Coordinates of C-alpha atoms in Angstrom, one line a residue:
X183 CA 105.2 132.2 96.0
X184 CA 101.4 132.8 97.1
X185 CA 98.3 131.3 96.5
X186 CA 96.2 132.4 93.2
X187 CA 92.8 133.0 92.8
X188 CA 90.3 130.0 92.8
X189 CA 89.8 130.8 89.0
X190 CA 92.6 129.3 86.0
X191 CA 94.6 131.8 85.4
X192 CA 95.6 133.6 82.6
X193 CA 98.2 131.9 80.3
X194 CA 101.1 133.4 79.5
X195 CA 103.8 133.9 77.3
X196 CA 107.2 133.5 77.9
X197 CA 110.6 136.3 77.3
X198 CA 112.6 135.3 74.4
X199 CA 110.0 133.3 73.2
X200 CA 108.8 133.0 69.3
X201 CA 105.6 133.9 69.4
X202 CA 102.2 130.5 69.9
X203 CA 100.0 130.3 67.1
X204 CA 96.8 132.5 68.4
X205 CA 94.5 129.0 68.1
X206 CA 94.1 127.6 71.5
X207 CA 92.6 124.1 71.3
X208 CA 96.2 122.8 71.0
X209 CA 98.3 121.2 68.8
X210 CA 95.9 119.3 66.3
X211 CA 94.6 122.9 65.5
X212 CA 97.4 123.4 62.8
X213 CA 101.0 124.0 62.9
X214 CA 104.0 123.0 63.6
X215 CA 103.9 124.4 67.3
X216 CA 101.3 125.1 69.8
X217 CA 99.6 123.9 73.3
X218 CA 98.6 121.3 75.4
X219 CA 96.9 122.1 78.1
X220 CA 96.5 119.1 81.0
X221 CA 95.2 118.2 84.4
X222 CA 96.4 115.3 87.0
X223 CA 94.6 114.8 89.7
X224 CA 95.0 112.2 92.1
X225 CA 91.7 111.1 93.3
X226 CA 91.5 110.6 97.2
X227 CA 91.0 106.8 97.5
X228 CA 88.1 106.3 95.2
X229 CA 86.5 103.1 97.0
X230 CA 82.8 102.3 96.9
X231 CA 81.8 103.1 101.1
X232 CA 85.1 104.2 102.4
X233 CA 85.8 107.4 100.6
X234 CA 83.8 110.5 101.8
X235 CA 81.6 111.8 100.0
X236 CA 82.6 110.8 96.5
X237 CA 79.6 110.4 95.1
X238 CA 79.5 113.8 95.1
X239 CA 83.5 114.9 94.2
X240 CA 82.6 112.7 91.4
X241 CA 79.7 114.9 90.2
X242 CA 82.0 118.3 91.1
X243 CA 84.9 116.7 89.1
X244 CA 82.6 116.1 86.0
X245 CA 82.1 119.4 85.8
X246 CA 85.0 121.1 86.6
X247 CA 86.8 119.3 83.6
X248 CA 84.1 120.1 81.3
X249 CA 84.4 123.5 82.2
X250 CA 88.2 123.4 81.9
X251 CA 87.8 121.2 78.4
X252 CA 92.2 120.1 79.3
X253 CA 93.2 118.7 76.4
X254 CA 94.2 115.8 78.0
X255 CA 93.4 114.5 81.8
X256 CA 95.0 112.4 83.8
X257 CA 93.4 111.0 87.0
X258 CA 94.7 108.0 89.7
X259 CA 92.9 106.4 92.2
X260 CA 89.3 106.2 90.3
X261 CA 89.3 102.7 92.4
X262 CA 85.3 101.4 90.6
X263 CA 84.4 100.8 87.4
X264 CA 80.8 102.3 88.4
X265 CA 83.3 105.7 88.7
X266 CA 85.1 105.4 85.5
X267 CA 81.6 104.5 83.9
X268 CA 79.6 107.8 85.3
X269 CA 82.4 110.0 84.9
X270 CA 82.6 108.7 81.0
X271 CA 79.5 109.4 80.2
X272 CA 79.6 112.6 82.2
X273 CA 82.4 113.7 80.5
X274 CA 81.9 112.8 76.3
X275 CA 81.2 115.8 74.9
X276 CA 84.3 117.4 75.7
X277 CA 86.5 114.2 76.3
X278 CA 85.5 111.8 73.6
X279 CA 88.6 109.2 74.1
X280 CA 88.6 107.5 77.5
X281 CA 90.6 104.9 79.5
X282 CA 90.8 102.8 82.5
X283 CA 93.6 100.9 83.2
X284 CA 92.5 97.6 84.9
X285 CA 95.5 95.6 87.3
X286 CA 95.8 94.1 90.6
X287 CA 92.7 93.1 92.8
X288 CA 90.6 96.4 93.6
X289 CA 92.4 98.2 89.9
X290 CA 95.2 100.8 89.5
X291 CA 93.6 103.1 90.0
X292 CA 94.2 105.1 87.0
X293 CA 92.3 106.5 83.9
X294 CA 92.4 109.4 81.8
X295 CA 90.7 111.2 79.3
X296 CA 91.2 113.1 75.7
X297 CA 89.6 115.4 73.2
X298 CA 92.1 113.7 71.0
X299 CA 91.8 110.7 69.6
X300 CA 94.1 107.6 71.0
X301 CA 96.2 105.7 68.8
X302 CA 97.3 103.4 71.2
X303 CA 97.2 101.8 74.4
X304 CA 99.8 99.7 77.0
X305 CA 99.7 99.0 80.6
X306 CA 103.5 98.3 83.2
X307 CA 102.1 96.0 86.3
X308 CA 105.4 97.1 88.9
X309 CA 106.8 93.8 89.7
X310 CA 106.8 94.9 93.9
X311 CA 103.9 97.0 95.7
X312 CA 104.0 96.5 99.3
X313 CA 103.5 93.0 101.3
X314 CA 100.3 91.1 101.2
X315 CA 100.0 90.9 105.1
X316 CA 100.1 94.9 105.2
X317 CA 96.6 94.2 104.8
X318 CA 95.7 97.9 106.3
X319 CA 97.9 99.7 104.5
X320 CA 96.7 98.1 100.9
X321 CA 98.9 98.7 98.6
X322 CA 99.9 95.1 97.2
X323 CA 96.1 94.8 96.4
X324 CA 95.8 97.7 94.9
X325 CA 98.3 97.1 91.7
X326 CA 100.5 99.9 91.0
X327 CA 101.2 100.4 87.4
X328 CA 102.1 103.0 84.8
X329 CA 99.5 103.1 81.5
X330 CA 100.7 104.7 78.3
X331 CA 98.6 105.9 75.9
X332 CA 100.1 107.7 72.3
X333 CA 99.1 110.6 71.1
X334 CA 99.4 112.0 67.4
X335 CA 99.1 116.1 67.2
X336 CA 99.1 117.9 64.8
X337 CA 102.8 115.6 63.1
X338 CA 103.9 115.6 66.9
X339 CA 104.0 111.7 68.5
X340 CA 103.4 112.7 71.5
X341 CA 103.4 109.8 74.7
X342 CA 101.6 110.7 78.3
X343 CA 102.2 108.1 80.9
X344 CA 100.3 107.8 84.1
X345 CA 101.0 106.1 87.6
X346 CA 100.8 105.7 90.9
X347 CA 104.4 105.1 92.5
X348 CA 103.7 103.0 96.9
X349 CA 103.2 105.1 99.6
X350 CA 105.8 106.2 101.8
X351 CA 103.5 106.0 105.4
X352 CA 106.2 106.5 107.7
X353 CA 108.8 108.7 106.6
X354 CA 112.1 108.2 109.9
X355 CA 111.1 104.5 109.4
X356 CA 110.3 103.3 105.4
X357 CA 109.6 99.8 105.3
X358 CA 109.2 99.9 101.3
X359 CA 111.8 102.7 100.6
X360 CA 113.2 99.9 98.4
X361 CA 109.9 99.0 96.4
X362 CA 109.9 102.1 95.6
X363 CA 112.9 102.7 94.4
X364 CA 112.2 99.3 92.6
X365 CA 109.5 101.3 91.2
X366 CA 110.7 104.3 90.5
X367 CA 113.9 102.3 88.2
X368 CA 111.1 100.4 86.3
X369 CA 109.2 103.1 85.7
X370 CA 112.5 104.6 84.3
X371 CA 113.3 102.1 81.8
X372 CA 109.9 101.7 81.1
X373 CA 109.8 105.7 79.7
X374 CA 112.9 105.1 78.3
X375 CA 112.0 102.3 75.7
X376 CA 108.7 103.0 75.2
X377 CA 109.6 106.1 74.2
X378 CA 112.0 106.2 71.6
X379 CA 109.4 107.0 68.8
X380 CA 107.8 110.0 70.9
X381 CA 108.7 113.2 69.4
X382 CA 106.8 114.5 73.5
X383 CA 107.1 112.1 76.4
X384 CA 105.0 112.9 79.3
X385 CA 104.4 112.0 83.1
X386 CA 102.3 113.0 85.4
X387 CA 101.2 110.8 88.5
X388 CA 101.1 110.9 92.1
X389 CA 105.6 109.3 93.0
X390 CA 104.5 109.6 96.8
X391 CA 108.3 111.4 96.6
X392 CA 109.5 114.4 97.9
X393 CA 111.3 116.0 95.3
X394 CA 114.7 115.2 96.8
X395 CA 114.1 111.5 97.0
X396 CA 115.8 108.9 95.5
X397 CA 113.6 107.9 93.9
X398 CA 112.8 110.9 92.4
X399 CA 115.9 112.3 91.4
X400 CA 116.5 108.2 90.4
X401 CA 114.2 108.8 87.8
X402 CA 114.2 112.8 86.0
X403 CA 118.2 111.7 85.9
X404 CA 117.4 108.5 83.9
X405 CA 114.6 109.8 81.7
X406 CA 115.8 113.4 81.2
X407 CA 112.4 114.1 82.5
X408 CA 112.4 118.5 84.1
X409 CA 110.0 119.0 86.1
X410 CA 107.2 121.4 85.3
X411 CA 107.2 123.3 88.8
X412 CA 111.3 124.0 88.8
X413 CA 110.4 124.5 84.8
X414 CA 107.3 127.2 84.7
X415 CA 108.4 130.2 84.4
X416 CA 104.0 131.9 85.2
X417 CA 103.3 129.4 89.0
X418 CA 100.6 130.1 91.1
X419 CA 98.9 127.7 93.6
X420 CA 100.2 126.6 97.1
X421 CA 103.2 127.4 98.5
X422 CA 106.8 126.0 97.1
X423 CA 103.9 123.6 95.0
X424 CA 102.7 121.1 97.3
X425 CA 100.8 119.2 96.4
X426 CA 99.6 117.9 100.3
X427 CA 99.1 120.7 102.3
X428 CA 96.9 120.9 106.1
X429 CA 94.1 123.2 104.6
X430 CA 92.9 120.5 103.0
X431 CA 90.6 118.9 105.3
X432 CA 90.6 115.3 103.7
X433 CA 94.2 115.5 105.0
X434 CA 95.8 113.9 108.0
X435 CA 97.0 116.2 110.3
X436 CA 98.7 114.2 111.9
X437 CA 101.0 113.0 108.7
X438 CA 101.9 116.6 107.7
X439 CA 103.2 117.5 111.5
X440 CA 106.3 117.5 110.8
X441 CA 106.1 120.0 107.3
X442 CA 103.5 123.1 108.1
X443 CA 103.6 124.1 104.5
X444 CA 102.8 120.6 103.0
X445 CA 104.6 118.2 100.7
X446 CA 105.3 118.7 97.2
X447 CA 104.3 114.7 96.1
X448 CA 103.0 114.7 92.5
X449 CA 104.7 116.1 89.7
X450 CA 104.4 117.0 86.0
X451 CA 107.6 115.8 84.4
X452 CA 108.2 116.2 80.5
X453 CA 110.9 116.7 77.3
X454 CA 111.2 116.8 74.1
X455 CA 113.2 115.0 72.0
X456 CA 113.7 114.6 67.9
X457 CA 114.5 118.5 67.4
X458 CA 111.3 119.6 69.1
X459 CA 111.4 122.4 71.8
X460 CA 108.7 122.1 74.6
X461 CA 108.6 124.9 78.0
X462 CA 105.9 124.4 80.1
X463 CA 103.7 128.2 79.9
X464 CA 102.1 128.3 83.0
X465 CA 101.5 125.8 86.1
X466 CA 98.5 125.7 88.6
X467 CA 97.8 124.0 91.8
X468 CA 94.9 123.8 93.8
X469 CA 95.5 125.6 97.0
X470 CA 93.0 123.2 99.1
X471 CA 90.0 124.2 98.0
X472 CA 87.6 122.5 94.7
X473 CA 88.4 125.8 92.3
X474 CA 84.3 126.8 92.3
X475 CA 82.7 125.2 94.4
X476 CA 85.3 125.4 98.2
X477 CA 85.2 122.2 99.3
X478 CA 88.6 120.1 97.9
X479 CA 88.1 117.4 95.5
X480 CA 90.5 115.3 96.7
X481 CA 93.4 115.0 99.7
X482 CA 96.0 115.5 96.5
X483 CA 95.7 119.4 94.8
X484 CA 95.2 119.1 91.3
X485 CA 98.0 119.9 88.9
X486 CA 97.2 122.0 85.5
X487 CA 100.0 123.0 83.8
X488 CA 99.6 124.6 79.7
X489 CA 102.7 123.2 77.5
X490 CA 104.1 125.6 74.2
X491 CA 105.5 122.6 71.5
X492 CA 107.4 123.9 69.2
X493 CA 109.9 122.5 66.2
X494 CA 113.7 123.5 66.9
X495 CA 116.4 122.3 65.1
X496 CA 118.6 119.3 66.9
X497 CA 121.6 121.8 67.3
X498 CA 119.6 124.2 68.9
X499 CA 117.8 122.3 71.8
X500 CA 118.7 124.0 74.9
X501 CA 118.6 120.6 77.1
X502 CA 121.7 118.1 76.3
X503 CA 121.6 115.7 78.3
X504 CA 125.8 115.2 77.2
X505 CA 126.5 118.4 80.0
X506 CA 129.2 117.6 82.0
X507 CA 127.3 118.8 85.4
X508 CA 124.4 116.6 84.4
X509 CA 126.9 113.2 84.7
X510 CA 128.2 112.9 88.0
X511 CA 124.6 113.3 89.9
X512 CA 123.9 110.8 87.3
X513 CA 126.7 108.6 88.4
X514 CA 125.8 109.1 92.1
X515 CA 122.0 108.7 91.9
X516 CA 122.6 105.1 90.0
X517 CA 124.9 104.4 92.4
X518 CA 123.0 105.2 95.8
X519 CA 119.5 103.1 94.3
X520 CA 122.1 100.2 93.4
X521 CA 123.0 100.1 97.6
X522 CA 120.1 101.0 98.6
X523 CA 118.5 97.8 96.3
X524 CA 121.0 95.8 98.1
X525 CA 120.1 96.5 101.3
X526 CA 116.0 95.9 100.4
X527 CA 117.6 92.1 98.8
X528 CA 119.3 91.5 102.5
X529 CA 117.0 92.3 104.0
X530 CA 113.8 90.2 102.2
X531 CA 117.0 87.7 102.2
X532 CA 116.3 88.2 106.5
X533 CA 112.5 87.9 106.7
X534 CA 113.0 84.2 103.7
X535 CA 115.4 82.1 106.3
X536 CA 113.2 83.5 109.4
X537 CA 110.5 81.9 107.0
X538 CA 112.3 78.6 106.2
X539 CA 112.7 77.9 110.2
X540 CA 109.2 78.8 111.0
X541 CA 108.2 75.8 108.5
X542 CA 111.4 73.5 110.3
X543 CA 110.1 74.4 113.6
X544 CA 106.4 73.8 112.2
X545 CA 107.6 70.2 111.1
X546 CA 109.0 69.4 113.5
X547 CA 105.6 70.1 115.9
X548 CA 103.2 68.5 113.3
X549 CA 105.7 65.8 113.6
X550 CA 105.7 65.1 117.4
X551 CA 101.8 65.7 117.5
X552 CA 101.5 62.5 115.3
X553 CA 103.2 60.3 117.2
X554 CA 101.8 61.5 120.3
X555 CA 98.3 60.9 118.9
X556 CA 99.3 57.7 118.4
X557 CA 100.9 56.8 121.1
X558 CA 97.9 57.8 122.8
X559 CA 99.3 59.5 125.8
X560 CA 98.4 63.0 124.7
X561 CA 95.7 62.5 122.2
X562 CA 92.9 64.7 122.5
X563 CA 95.6 67.4 123.2
X564 CA 97.8 67.1 120.1
X565 CA 94.0 67.0 117.8
X566 CA 93.5 70.4 119.3
X567 CA 97.0 71.7 118.0
X568 CA 97.1 70.2 115.3
X569 CA 94.5 72.8 113.3
X570 CA 96.7 75.8 114.5
X571 CA 100.1 73.7 114.0
X572 CA 99.0 73.3 110.1
X573 CA 98.5 76.9 110.1
X574 CA 101.5 78.0 110.9
X575 CA 103.4 76.2 108.2
X576 CA 100.9 77.0 105.5
X577 CA 101.6 81.1 106.9
X578 CA 105.0 80.3 106.9
X579 CA 105.4 79.0 103.2
X580 CA 102.9 81.6 102.3
X581 CA 105.6 83.9 103.9
X582 CA 108.8 82.7 102.5
X583 CA 107.5 82.8 98.7
X584 CA 106.0 85.9 98.9
X585 CA 109.9 87.1 99.9
X586 CA 111.7 84.3 97.4
X587 CA 109.7 86.6 95.0
X588 CA 110.7 89.7 96.8
X589 CA 114.5 89.0 96.6
X590 CA 114.3 88.2 92.7
X591 CA 111.9 91.2 91.9
X592 CA 114.7 93.3 93.6
X593 CA 117.4 91.5 92.4
X594 CA 116.4 92.3 88.4
X595 CA 116.5 95.9 89.4
X596 CA 120.0 95.7 91.4
X597 CA 121.4 93.8 88.3
X598 CA 120.6 96.2 85.5
X599 CA 121.6 99.3 87.8
X600 CA 124.8 97.5 88.2
X601 CA 125.4 96.8 84.2
X602 CA 124.4 100.3 84.0
X603 CA 127.7 100.9 86.2
X604 CA 129.4 98.6 85.2
X605 CA 129.6 100.5 81.3
X606 CA 130.3 103.7 83.3
X607 CA 132.9 102.2 84.4
X608 CA 134.4 100.9 81.1
X609 CA 133.7 103.8 78.7
X610 CA 135.8 105.8 82.3
X611 CA 138.7 103.3 81.4
X612 CA 138.1 104.5 77.7
X613 CA 137.5 108.1 77.4
X614 CA 136.3 110.5 79.9
X615 CA 132.6 109.9 78.3
X616 CA 130.0 108.2 81.0
X617 CA 128.6 105.7 79.8
X618 CA 124.9 106.5 80.8
X619 CA 125.2 109.6 79.9
X620 CA 125.5 108.2 76.3
X621 CA 122.5 105.8 77.1
X622 CA 120.7 108.1 77.9
X623 CA 121.5 110.1 75.0
X624 CA 121.5 107.5 72.7
X625 CA 117.7 108.0 71.3
X626 CA 117.7 111.1 71.0
X627 CA 121.5 111.1 68.8
X628 CA 119.5 108.0 66.7
X629 CA 115.8 110.0 65.5
X630 CA 117.9 113.2 64.6
X631 CA 120.4 111.0 62.0
X632 CA 116.4 109.4 60.6
X633 CA 115.3 112.1 59.7

C-alpha cells in the first residue's frame, strides 16, 4: 500500500452501500445513520522531564486535533495531569467533553476528548501488569487499564473503549506473555459484560501485540470485534498499516531491526449489534511525521478512521457470530490461551517457591547471627551482617507475596477459560453448536428479542 499525502485523505463511499447523509457532523446531526470520525494515538511516553520535546508535541497535538475536528479522540500515554489540563483547555471549543482515566502510581495515561456529551464513564484496572522490580520497564507503576465512555448519538448508544496493554520488550524471550494474554482476556470480558446495552462498540488502543499474536486473536474472536484495517475499503498510510515505522525519529531502530517495514500494534476495532450495521469508510495513518509540521507527534503512528453506521434489520446483518467457519478458530484460541496461562502459573509458582526458600534461609541466618552475637565470639561480625540479613528476608517476603498474587491473578483468568471450554464440551456432547459461539452471540439475540 502506498503512503498517503501528509494531509487527511478524502472519505470515499463504499461500493454497494446506501448513500450516507449529506451532513458531515456525525450521527448526532440527525437521521438514523451517519458518520463517526475518530482518532487513536499513543502519545510517546508523555512523562515530564523524561520525554523528548514534550511541550512542543503537546502544543502541536492540540493544534492538529482542533484542525481535524474528530467526533472522538482517544489518547494513550498522556501521563501528566498538567498535560491533560493543557489539552483540555486548548481543545474545549472543539471538544467540550473530556476525561482523564487515573490509576496506578503514575497514571494509566488514557484520556478522551469528545464533541458529544459523555453520558457514562468507568474504567477497569488490569489485575496483572508486569513486575515492580522491573523498574526500567515501568509498566507496573503505570496501572494499565481500559476506560469506557458511553455516548448517545441520534438514538444510538455507542460504547467507546480506550486501552493500553503491557509492552513486549523482547519478542524472542517474552517474560510478559502470560500477563498480556490475561489482560486481553480481561479486556474481552469487560467489553462483553459492559456492552450488552450498546448498539455500536468501538475499541481503540495500543495493544502491544501483532495481529497474529495470541492475545489479539483471543480478543477479536471472543468479542466479535472487527479490525478497521482489514475491513476498510479506503486505506492510506504506512505499509501494511504499521503503527511503528523505522522512519519515525522517536522509534528505536534496534527494536525494529527484525521488522524492516515496522509493526502494527495499535488498533481500531468495532462491531454493531441490535439492528445496526457499521462499516469503516476510510482509515488513515500518519507515516512517521506530523501531517502538517513534518516532525512526529509520537513514536506511534496515529490512526484516523471514518465509520459509517446505519440501521439494519438484525436478520440482514452481514456478520453473524454463528457461522460454522468461526467456531474452530474461537475454540482453538481459547485452548491456546488456557495453555499459555497454565505455563505462566507454573512459572509464577516456581518464583514463589524460590522466594519461600530464600525466606527460610534468611531466617536461619538471622537465628545464627543472634546466637553468635549472644555468645560474644563474633559479635561485631554478627552485628554487621544483621542489617543485610533482615533486608534479604524482607525483600524475599515482598517477592513471595507479589508472585502469590500473580498466581492468583493468572488462576482467575485460567479458571474462566476452563469454564468456557467445559461448557463448550458439554454443548458438543448435546449438539453440534459449540457453546462459546452461543455465548458470544447471546447478547445480540437477547437485544433483538427485547426490541
